Tab-separated table of C-alpha atoms in Angstrom:
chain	number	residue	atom	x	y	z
A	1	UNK	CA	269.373	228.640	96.606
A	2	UNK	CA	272.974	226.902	97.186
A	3	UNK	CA	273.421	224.838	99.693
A	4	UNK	CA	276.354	222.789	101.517
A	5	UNK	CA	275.641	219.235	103.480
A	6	UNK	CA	277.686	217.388	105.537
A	7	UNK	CA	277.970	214.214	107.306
A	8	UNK	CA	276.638	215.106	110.950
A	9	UNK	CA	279.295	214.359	113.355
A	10	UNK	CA	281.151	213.777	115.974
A	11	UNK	CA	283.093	211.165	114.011
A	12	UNK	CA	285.510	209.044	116.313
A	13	UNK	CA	288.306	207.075	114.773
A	14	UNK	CA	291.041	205.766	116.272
A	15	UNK	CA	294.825	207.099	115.366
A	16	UNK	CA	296.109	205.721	111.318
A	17	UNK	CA	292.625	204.696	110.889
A	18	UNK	CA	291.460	205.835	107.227
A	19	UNK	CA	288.924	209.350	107.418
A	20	UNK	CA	285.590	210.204	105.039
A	21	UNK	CA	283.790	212.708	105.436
A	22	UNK	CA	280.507	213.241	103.093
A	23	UNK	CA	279.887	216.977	101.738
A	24	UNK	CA	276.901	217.411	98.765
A	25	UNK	CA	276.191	220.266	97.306
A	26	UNK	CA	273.131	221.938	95.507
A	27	UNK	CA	273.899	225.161	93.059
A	28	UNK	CA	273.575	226.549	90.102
A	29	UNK	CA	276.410	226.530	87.381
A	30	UNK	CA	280.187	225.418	88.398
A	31	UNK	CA	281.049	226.714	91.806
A	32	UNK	CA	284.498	226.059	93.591
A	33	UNK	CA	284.491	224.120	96.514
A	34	UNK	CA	286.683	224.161	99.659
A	35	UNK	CA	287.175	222.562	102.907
A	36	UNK	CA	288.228	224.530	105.882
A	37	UNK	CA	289.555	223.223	109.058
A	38	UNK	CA	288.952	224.935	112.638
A	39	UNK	CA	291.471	223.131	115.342
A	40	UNK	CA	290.514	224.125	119.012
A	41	UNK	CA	291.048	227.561	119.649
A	42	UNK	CA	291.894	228.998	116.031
A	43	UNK	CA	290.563	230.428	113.319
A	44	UNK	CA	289.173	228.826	110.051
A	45	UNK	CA	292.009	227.740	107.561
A	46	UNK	CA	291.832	226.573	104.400
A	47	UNK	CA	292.935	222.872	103.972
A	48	UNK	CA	292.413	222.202	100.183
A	49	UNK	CA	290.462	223.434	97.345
A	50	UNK	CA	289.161	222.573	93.723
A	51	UNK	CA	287.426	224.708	90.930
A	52	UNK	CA	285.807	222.343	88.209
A	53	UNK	CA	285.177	218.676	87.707
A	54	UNK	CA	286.964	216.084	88.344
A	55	UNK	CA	289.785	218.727	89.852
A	56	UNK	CA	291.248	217.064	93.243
A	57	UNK	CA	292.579	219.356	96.006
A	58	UNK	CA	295.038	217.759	98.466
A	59	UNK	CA	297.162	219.338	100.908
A	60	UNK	CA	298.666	217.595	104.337
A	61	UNK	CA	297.514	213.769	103.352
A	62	UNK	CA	293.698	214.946	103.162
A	63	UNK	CA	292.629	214.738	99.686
A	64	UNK	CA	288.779	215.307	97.831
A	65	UNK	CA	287.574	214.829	94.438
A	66	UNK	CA	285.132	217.397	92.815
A	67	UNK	CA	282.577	215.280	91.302
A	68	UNK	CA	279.565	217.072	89.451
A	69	UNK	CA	277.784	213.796	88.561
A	70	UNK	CA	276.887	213.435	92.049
A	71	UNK	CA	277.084	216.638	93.310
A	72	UNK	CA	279.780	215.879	95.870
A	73	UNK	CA	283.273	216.670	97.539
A	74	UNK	CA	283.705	214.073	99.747
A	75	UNK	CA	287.092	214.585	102.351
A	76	UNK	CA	289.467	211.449	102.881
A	77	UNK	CA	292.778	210.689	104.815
A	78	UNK	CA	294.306	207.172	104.714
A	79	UNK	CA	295.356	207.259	107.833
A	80	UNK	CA	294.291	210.051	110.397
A	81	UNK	CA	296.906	211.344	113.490
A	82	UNK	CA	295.818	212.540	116.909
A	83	UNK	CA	296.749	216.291	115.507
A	84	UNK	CA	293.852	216.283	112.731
A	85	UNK	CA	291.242	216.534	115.274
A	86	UNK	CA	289.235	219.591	114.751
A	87	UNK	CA	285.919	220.728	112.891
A	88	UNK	CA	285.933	220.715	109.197
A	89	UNK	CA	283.986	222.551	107.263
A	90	UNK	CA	282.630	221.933	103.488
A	91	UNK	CA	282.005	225.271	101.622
A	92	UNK	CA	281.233	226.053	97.959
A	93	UNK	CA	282.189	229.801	95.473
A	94	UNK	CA	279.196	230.846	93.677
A	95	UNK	CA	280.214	230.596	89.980
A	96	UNK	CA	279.003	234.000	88.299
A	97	UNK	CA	278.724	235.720	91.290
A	98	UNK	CA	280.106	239.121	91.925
A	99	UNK	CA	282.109	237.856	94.880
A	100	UNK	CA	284.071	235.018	96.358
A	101	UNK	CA	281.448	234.740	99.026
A	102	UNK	CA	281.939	231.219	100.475
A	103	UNK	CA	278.618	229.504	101.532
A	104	UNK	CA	279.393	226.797	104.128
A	105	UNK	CA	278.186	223.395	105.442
A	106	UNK	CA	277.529	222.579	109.609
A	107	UNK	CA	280.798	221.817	110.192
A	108	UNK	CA	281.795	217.901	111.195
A	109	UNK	CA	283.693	217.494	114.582
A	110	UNK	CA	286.538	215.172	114.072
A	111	UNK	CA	288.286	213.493	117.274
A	112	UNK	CA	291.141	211.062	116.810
A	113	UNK	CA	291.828	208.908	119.351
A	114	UNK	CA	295.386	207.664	120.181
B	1	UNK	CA	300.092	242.000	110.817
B	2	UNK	CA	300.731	238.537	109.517
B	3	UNK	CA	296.799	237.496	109.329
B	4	UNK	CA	293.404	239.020	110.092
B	5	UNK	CA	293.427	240.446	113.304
B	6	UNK	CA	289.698	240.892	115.555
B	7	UNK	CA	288.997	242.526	118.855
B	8	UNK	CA	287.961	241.961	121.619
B	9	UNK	CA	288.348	238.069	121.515
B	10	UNK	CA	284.988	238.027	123.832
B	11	UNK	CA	282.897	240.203	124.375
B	12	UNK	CA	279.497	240.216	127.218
B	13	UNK	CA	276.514	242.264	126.436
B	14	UNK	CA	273.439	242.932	128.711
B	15	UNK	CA	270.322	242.687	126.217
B	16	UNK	CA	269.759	246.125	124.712
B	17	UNK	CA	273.283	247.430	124.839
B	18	UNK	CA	275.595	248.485	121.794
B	19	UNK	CA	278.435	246.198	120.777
B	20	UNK	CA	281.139	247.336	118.229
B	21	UNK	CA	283.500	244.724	116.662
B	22	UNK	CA	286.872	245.243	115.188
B	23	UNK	CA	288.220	243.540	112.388
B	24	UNK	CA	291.794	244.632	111.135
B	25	UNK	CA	292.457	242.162	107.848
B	26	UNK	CA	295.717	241.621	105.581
B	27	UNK	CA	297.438	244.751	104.640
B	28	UNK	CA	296.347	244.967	101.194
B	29	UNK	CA	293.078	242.551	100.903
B	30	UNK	CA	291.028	244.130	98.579
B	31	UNK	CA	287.783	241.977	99.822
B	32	UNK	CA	286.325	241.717	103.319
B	33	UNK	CA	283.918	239.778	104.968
B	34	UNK	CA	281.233	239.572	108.151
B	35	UNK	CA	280.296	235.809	108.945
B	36	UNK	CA	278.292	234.998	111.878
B	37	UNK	CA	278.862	231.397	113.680
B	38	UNK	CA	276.222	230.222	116.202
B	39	UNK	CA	277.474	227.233	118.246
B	40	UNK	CA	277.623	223.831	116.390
B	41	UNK	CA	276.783	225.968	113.266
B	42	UNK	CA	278.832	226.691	110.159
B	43	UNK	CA	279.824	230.259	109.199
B	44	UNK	CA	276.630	232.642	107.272
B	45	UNK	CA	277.555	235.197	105.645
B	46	UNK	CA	276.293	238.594	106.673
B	47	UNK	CA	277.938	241.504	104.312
B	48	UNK	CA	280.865	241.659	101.917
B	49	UNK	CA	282.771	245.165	101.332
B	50	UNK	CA	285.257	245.466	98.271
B	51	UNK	CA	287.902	248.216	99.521
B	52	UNK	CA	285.501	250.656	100.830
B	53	UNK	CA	282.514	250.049	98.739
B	54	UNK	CA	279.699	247.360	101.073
B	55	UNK	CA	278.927	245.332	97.625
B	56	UNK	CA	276.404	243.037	99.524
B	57	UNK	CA	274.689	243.295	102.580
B	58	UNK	CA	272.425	240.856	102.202
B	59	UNK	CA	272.781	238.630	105.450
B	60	UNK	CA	272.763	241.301	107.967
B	61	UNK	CA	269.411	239.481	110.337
B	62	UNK	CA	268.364	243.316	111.093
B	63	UNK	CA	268.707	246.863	110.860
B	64	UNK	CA	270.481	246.240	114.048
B	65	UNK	CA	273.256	245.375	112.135
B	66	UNK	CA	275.473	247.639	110.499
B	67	UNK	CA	279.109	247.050	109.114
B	68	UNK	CA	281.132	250.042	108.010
B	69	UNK	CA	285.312	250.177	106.184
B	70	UNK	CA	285.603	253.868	105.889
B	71	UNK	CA	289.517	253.996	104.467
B	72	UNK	CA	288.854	250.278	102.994
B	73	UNK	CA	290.773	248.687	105.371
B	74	UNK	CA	289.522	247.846	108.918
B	75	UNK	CA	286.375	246.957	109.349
B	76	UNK	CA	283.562	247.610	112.265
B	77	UNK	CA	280.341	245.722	112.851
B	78	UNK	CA	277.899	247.362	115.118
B	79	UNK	CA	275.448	245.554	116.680
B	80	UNK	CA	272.831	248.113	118.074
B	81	UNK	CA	269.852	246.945	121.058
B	82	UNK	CA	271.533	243.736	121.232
B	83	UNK	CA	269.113	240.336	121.670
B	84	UNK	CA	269.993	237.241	122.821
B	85	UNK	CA	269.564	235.737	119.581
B	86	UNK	CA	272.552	238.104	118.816
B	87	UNK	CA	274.843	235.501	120.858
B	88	UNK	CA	277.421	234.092	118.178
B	89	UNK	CA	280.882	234.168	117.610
B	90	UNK	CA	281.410	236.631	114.928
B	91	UNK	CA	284.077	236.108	112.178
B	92	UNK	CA	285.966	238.210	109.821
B	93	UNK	CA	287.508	237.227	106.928
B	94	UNK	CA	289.681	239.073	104.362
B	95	UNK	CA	290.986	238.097	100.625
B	96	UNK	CA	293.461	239.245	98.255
B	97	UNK	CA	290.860	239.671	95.280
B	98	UNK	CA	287.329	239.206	94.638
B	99	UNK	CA	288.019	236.508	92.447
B	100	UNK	CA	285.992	233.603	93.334
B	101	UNK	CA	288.882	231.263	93.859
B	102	UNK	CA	291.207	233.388	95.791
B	103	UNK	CA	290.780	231.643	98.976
B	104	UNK	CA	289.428	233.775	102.628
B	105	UNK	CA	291.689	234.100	105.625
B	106	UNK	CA	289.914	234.047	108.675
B	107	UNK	CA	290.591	235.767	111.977
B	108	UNK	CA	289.795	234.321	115.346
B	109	UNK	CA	286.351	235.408	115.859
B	110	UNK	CA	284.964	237.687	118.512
B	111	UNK	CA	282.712	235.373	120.409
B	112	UNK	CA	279.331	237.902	121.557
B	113	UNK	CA	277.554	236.786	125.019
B	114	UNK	CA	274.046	238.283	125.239
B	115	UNK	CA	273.103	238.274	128.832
């Protein structure tokens, strides 16, 4: 079946310091991918998305490449601020399916340090 | 209201008691969803309604699980003889279409103690 992986965290970094986070996927046909941010306290929000190859979503300096070759979706800042700390989350859209059902990774605790 | 709306925010069970869980989404979301998110987990899915209709129920863990969206817009999920293993934080999510890329708001959660 489909299947999200992330990078296990907690990842540390240290304020303006640059940010990857590893997602690979396994599924059938061409789904959409997504990550979501949780910050303490809130709900799930989405932070960027992308829909076919090659596509890049970026939205508030976090940017990620769809890449089918190697299955991945890989999340990157240049330069992280005490305010991105929360848990993101890599999900993927079955293509085909009869819903936008979003199947999701572990989640990735992110904690900038200033 | 502005975004998807659950209640309560917690909620404590003693094993074998019923729990009902409120979610109100978007005024106008055609698509609604159950997720349930054990701690240091991601989100899995439990059931999926489009307007009224409950297209897939396929994640429910149990027939102790039942989600219902009589008038297609809120939604109840009713957790009967509740179990430990029951202890989550529950989320509800709501979208404009079923279209695979029309992205899922997300409400707070109601986080579900199982004593």
């Amino acid at each position: 079946g489909n299947s999200v992986t992330q990078m296990e965290g907690p990842v540390t970094l240290s304020e303006e310091a640059f940010l990857t986070i590893n997602c690979t996927y396994t599924a059938t046909g061409y789904p959409s991918l997504f990550w979501y941010v949780q910050y303490p306290g809130e709900g799930l929000q989405l932070l960027l998305k992308a829909t076919k190859a090659d596509d890049k979503g970026s939205n508030k300096g976090f940017e990620a490449t769809y890449r089918k070759e190697t299955t991945s979706f890989h999340l990157e800042k240049g330069s992280v601020q005490v305010s991105d700390s929360a848990v993101y989350f890599c999900a993927l859209s079955e293509y085909g399916g009869a819903t936008n059902k979003l199947i999701f990774g572990t989640g990735t605790l992110l904690a900038v340090q200033p | 209201g502005a975004g998807v709306s659950q209640s309560p925010r917690y909620k404590v069970a003693k094993r074998g008691q019923d729990v009902a869980l409120r979610c109100d989404p978007i005024s106008g979301h055609v698509s609604l969803f159950w997720y349930q998110q054990a701690l240091g987990q991601g989100p899995e899915f439990l059931t999926y309604f489009q307007n009224e209709a409950q297209l897939d129920k396929s994640g429910l863990p149990s027939d102790r699980f039942f989600a219902e969206r009589p008038e297609g817009s809120v939604s109840t999920l009713k957790i009967q003889r509740t179990q430990q293993e029951d202890s989550a934080v529950y989320l509800c999510a709501s979208s404009q279409s079923g279209n695979r890329d029309s992205p899922l708001h997300f409400g707070n959660g109601t986080r579900l103690t199982v004593t």
